[in-house]
mmCIF file with all atom_site columns, C-alpha atoms in Angstrom:
data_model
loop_
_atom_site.group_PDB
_atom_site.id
_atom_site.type_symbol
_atom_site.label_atom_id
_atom_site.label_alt_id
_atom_site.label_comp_id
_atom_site.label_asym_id
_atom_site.label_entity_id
_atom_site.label_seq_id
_atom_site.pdbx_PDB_ins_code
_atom_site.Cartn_x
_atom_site.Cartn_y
_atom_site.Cartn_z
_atom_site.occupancy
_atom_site.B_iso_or_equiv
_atom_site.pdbx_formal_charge
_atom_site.auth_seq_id
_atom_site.auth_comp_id
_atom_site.auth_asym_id
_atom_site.auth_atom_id
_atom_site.pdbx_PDB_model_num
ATOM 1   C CA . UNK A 1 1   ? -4.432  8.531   -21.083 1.00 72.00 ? 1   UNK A CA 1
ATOM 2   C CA . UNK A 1 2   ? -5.325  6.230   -18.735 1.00 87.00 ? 2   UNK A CA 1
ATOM 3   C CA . UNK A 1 3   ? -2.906  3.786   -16.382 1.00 88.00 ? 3   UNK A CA 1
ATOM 4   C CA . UNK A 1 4   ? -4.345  0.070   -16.089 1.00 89.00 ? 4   UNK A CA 1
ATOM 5   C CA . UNK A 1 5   ? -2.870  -3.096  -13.900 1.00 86.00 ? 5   UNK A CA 1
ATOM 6   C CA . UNK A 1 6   ? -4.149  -6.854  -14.495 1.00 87.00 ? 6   UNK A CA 1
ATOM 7   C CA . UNK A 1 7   ? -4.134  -9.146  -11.462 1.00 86.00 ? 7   UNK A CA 1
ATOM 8   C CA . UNK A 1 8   ? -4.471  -13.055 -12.221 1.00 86.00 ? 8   UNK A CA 1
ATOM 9   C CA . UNK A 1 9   ? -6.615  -15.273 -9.875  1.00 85.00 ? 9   UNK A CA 1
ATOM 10  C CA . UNK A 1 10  ? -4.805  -16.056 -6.506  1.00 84.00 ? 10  UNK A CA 1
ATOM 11  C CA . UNK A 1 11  ? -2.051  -13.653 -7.467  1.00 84.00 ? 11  UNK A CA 1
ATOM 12  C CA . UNK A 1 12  ? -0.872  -11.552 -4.146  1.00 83.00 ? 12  UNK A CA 1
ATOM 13  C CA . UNK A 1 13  ? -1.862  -7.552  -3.938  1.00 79.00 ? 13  UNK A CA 1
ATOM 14  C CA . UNK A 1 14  ? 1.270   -6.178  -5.451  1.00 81.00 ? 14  UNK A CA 1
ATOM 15  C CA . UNK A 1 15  ? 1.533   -8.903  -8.369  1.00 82.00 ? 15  UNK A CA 1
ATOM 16  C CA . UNK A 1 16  ? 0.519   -7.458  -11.562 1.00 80.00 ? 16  UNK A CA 1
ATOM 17  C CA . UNK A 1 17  ? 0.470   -9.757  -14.497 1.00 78.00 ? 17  UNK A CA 1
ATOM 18  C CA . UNK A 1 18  ? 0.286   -6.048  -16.552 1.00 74.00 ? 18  UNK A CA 1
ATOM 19  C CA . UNK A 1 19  ? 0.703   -2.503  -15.759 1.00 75.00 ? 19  UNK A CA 1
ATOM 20  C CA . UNK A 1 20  ? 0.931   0.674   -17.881 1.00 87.00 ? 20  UNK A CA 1
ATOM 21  C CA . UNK A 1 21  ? -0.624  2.706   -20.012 1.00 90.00 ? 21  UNK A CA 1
ATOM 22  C CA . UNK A 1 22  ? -3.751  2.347   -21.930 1.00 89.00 ? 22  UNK A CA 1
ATOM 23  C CA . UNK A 1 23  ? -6.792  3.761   -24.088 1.00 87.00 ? 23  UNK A CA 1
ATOM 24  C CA . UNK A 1 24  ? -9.978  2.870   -24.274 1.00 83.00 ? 24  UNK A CA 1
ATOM 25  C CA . UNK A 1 25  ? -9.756  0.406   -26.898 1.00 89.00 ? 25  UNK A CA 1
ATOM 26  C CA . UNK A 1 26  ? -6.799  -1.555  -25.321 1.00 88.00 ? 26  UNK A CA 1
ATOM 27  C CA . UNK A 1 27  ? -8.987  -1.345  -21.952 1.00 85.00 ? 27  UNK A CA 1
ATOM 28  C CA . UNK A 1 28  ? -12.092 -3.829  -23.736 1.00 86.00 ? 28  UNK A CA 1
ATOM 29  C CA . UNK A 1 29  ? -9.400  -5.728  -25.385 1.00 89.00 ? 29  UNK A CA 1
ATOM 30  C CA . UNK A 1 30  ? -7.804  -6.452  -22.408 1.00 86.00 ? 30  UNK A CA 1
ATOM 31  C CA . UNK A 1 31  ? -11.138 -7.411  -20.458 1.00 85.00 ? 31  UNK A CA 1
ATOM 32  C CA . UNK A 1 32  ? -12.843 -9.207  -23.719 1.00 88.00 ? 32  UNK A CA 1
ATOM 33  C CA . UNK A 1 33  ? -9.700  -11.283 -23.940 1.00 89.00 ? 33  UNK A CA 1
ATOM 34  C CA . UNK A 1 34  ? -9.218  -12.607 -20.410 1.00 87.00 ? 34  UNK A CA 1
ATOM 35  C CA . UNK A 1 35  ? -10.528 -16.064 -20.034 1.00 87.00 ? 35  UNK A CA 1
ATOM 36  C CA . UNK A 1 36  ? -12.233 -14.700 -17.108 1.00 86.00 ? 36  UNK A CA 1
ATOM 37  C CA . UNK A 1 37  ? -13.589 -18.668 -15.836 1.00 87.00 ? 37  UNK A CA 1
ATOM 38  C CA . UNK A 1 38  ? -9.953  -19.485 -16.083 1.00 88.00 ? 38  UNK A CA 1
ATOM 39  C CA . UNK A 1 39  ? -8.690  -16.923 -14.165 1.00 86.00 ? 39  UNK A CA 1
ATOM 40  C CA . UNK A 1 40  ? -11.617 -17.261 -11.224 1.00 85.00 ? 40  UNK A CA 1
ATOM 41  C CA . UNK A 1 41  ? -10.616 -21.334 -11.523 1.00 86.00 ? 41  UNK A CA 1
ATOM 42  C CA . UNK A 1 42  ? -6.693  -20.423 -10.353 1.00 84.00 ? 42  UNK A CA 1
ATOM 43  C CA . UNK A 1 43  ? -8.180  -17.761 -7.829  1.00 85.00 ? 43  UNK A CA 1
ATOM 44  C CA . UNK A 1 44  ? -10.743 -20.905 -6.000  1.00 84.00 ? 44  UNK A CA 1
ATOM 45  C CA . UNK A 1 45  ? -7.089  -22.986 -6.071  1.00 84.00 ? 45  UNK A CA 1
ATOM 46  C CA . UNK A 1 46  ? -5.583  -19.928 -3.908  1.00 77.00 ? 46  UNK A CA 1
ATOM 47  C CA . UNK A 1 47  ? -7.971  -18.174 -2.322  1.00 70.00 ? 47  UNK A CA 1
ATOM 48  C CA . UNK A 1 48  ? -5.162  -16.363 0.084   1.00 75.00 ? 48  UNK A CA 1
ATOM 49  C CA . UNK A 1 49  ? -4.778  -14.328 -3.196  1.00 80.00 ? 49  UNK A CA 1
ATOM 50  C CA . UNK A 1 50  ? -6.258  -11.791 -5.319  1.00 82.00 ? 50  UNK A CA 1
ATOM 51  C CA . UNK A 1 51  ? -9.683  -12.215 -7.019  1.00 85.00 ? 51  UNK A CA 1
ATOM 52  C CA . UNK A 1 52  ? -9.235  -11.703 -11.007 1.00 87.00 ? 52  UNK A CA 1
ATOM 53  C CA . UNK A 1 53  ? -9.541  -7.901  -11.352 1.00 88.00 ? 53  UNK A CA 1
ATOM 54  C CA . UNK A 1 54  ? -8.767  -5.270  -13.744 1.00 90.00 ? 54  UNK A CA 1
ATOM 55  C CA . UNK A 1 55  ? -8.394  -1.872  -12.701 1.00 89.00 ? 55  UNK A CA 1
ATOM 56  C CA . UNK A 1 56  ? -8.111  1.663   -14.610 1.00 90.00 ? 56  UNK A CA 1
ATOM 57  C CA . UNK A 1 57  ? -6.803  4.917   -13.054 1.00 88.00 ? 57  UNK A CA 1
ATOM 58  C CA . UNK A 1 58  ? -7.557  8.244   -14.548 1.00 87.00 ? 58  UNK A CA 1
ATOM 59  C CA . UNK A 1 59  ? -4.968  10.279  -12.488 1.00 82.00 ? 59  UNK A CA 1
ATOM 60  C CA . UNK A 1 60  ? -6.333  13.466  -14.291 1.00 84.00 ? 60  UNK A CA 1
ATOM 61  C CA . UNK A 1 61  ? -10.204 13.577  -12.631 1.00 82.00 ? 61  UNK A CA 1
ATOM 62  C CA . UNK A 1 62  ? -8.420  11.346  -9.463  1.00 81.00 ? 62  UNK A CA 1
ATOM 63  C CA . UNK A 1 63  ? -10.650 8.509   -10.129 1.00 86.00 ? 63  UNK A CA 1
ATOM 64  C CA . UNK A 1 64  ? -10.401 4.325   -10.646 1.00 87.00 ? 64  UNK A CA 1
ATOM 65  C CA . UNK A 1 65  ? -13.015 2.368   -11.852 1.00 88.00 ? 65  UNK A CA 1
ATOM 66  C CA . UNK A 1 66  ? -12.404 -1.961  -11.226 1.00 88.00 ? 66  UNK A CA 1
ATOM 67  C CA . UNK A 1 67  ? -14.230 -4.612  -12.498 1.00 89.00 ? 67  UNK A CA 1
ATOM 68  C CA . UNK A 1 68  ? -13.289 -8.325  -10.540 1.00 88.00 ? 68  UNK A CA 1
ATOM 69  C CA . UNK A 1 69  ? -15.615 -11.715 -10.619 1.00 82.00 ? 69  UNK A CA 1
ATOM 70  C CA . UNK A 1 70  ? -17.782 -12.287 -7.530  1.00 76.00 ? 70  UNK A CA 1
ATOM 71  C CA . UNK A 1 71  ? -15.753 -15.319 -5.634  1.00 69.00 ? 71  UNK A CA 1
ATOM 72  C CA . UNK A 1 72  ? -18.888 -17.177 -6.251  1.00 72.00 ? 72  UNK A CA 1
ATOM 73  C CA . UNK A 1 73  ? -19.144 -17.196 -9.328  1.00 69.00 ? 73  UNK A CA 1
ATOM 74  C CA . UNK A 1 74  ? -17.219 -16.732 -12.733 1.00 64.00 ? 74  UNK A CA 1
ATOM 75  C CA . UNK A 1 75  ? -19.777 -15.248 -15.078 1.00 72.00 ? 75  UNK A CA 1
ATOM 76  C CA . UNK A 1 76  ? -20.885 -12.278 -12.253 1.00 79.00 ? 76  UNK A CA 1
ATOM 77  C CA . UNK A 1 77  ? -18.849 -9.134  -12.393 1.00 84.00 ? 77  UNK A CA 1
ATOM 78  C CA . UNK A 1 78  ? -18.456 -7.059  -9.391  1.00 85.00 ? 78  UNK A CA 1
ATOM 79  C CA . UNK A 1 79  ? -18.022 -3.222  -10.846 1.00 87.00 ? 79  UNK A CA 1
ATOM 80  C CA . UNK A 1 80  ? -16.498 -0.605  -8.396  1.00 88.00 ? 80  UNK A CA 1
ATOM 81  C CA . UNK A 1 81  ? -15.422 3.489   -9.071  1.00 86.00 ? 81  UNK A CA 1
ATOM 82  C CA . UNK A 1 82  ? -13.349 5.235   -6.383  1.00 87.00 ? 82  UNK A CA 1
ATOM 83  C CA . UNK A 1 83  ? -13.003 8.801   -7.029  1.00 81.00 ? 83  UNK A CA 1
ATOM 84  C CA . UNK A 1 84  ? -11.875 11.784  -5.114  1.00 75.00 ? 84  UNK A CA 1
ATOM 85  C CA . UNK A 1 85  ? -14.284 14.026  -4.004  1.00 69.00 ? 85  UNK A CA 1
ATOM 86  C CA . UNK A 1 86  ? -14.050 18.115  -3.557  1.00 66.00 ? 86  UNK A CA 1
ATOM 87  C CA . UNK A 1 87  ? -13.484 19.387  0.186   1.00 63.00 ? 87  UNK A CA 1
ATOM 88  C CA . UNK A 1 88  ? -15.640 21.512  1.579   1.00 62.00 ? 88  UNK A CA 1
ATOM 89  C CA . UNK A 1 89  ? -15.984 23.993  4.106   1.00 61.00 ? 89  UNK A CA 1
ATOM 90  C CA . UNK A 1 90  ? -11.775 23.573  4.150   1.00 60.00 ? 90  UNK A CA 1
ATOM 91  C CA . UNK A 1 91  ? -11.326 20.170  6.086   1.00 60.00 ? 91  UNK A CA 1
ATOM 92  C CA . UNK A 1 92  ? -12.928 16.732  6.071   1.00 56.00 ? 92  UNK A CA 1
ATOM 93  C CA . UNK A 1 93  ? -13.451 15.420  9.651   1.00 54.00 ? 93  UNK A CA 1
ATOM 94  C CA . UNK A 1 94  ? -12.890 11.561  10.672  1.00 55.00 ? 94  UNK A CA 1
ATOM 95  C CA . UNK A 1 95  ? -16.194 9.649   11.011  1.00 52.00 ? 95  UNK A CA 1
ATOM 96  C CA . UNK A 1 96  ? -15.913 9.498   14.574  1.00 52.00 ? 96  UNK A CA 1
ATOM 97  C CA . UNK A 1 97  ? -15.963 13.317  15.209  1.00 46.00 ? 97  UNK A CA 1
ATOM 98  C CA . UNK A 1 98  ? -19.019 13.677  12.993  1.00 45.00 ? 98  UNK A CA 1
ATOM 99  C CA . UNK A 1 99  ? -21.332 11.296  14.822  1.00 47.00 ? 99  UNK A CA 1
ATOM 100 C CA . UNK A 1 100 ? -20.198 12.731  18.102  1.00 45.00 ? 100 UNK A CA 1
ATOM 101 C CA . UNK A 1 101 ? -23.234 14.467  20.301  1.00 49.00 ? 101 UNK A CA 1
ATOM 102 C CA . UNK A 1 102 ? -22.154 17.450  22.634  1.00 51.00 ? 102 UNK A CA 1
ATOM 103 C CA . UNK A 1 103 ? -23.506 17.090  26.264  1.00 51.00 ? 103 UNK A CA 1
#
């Protein structure tokens, strides 16, 4: 089972017009359904707020996976997966420590 949250166009980060549950059917009726030029019409009203985006969390494998219009345009999808990777060799090290030379 996967969890899923809906934000509207122009809607603030933690406004969710849905959040819960959901299988992979629900998921494409959810994302065929959305009137999607609609949506990116409210967000170009209020562009302080969210872009239109739908996002799906698989807490299982630690991953999301997001799909939101490009604020230029209604009919371009922007696709994005986050997922948690394995650590290795015990720690992971900030950025800055990595680039670091020694003297």
């Amino acid at each position: 089972m996967f969890f899923c949250t809906y934000q509207r166009g122009g809607a603030q980060e933690d406004e969710y017009a849905f959040s819960g549950a959901i299988d992979a059917d629900s998921f494409s009726a959810l994302f065929s359904g959305l009137d999607w030029r609609e949506e990116h019409e409210k967000w170009r009203r209020n562009t302080s707020g969210s872009e239109p985006t739908v996002s799906v969390v698989n807490r299982e494998k630690k991953s999301l996976l997001w799909v939101s219009c490009l604020p230029d345009s209604a009919d371009v999808f922007l696709l994005g997966l986050v997922r948690t990777l394995p650590r290795r060799f015990g720690r992971i090290l900030p950025l800055s420590t990595r680039t670091k030379k020694k003297k």
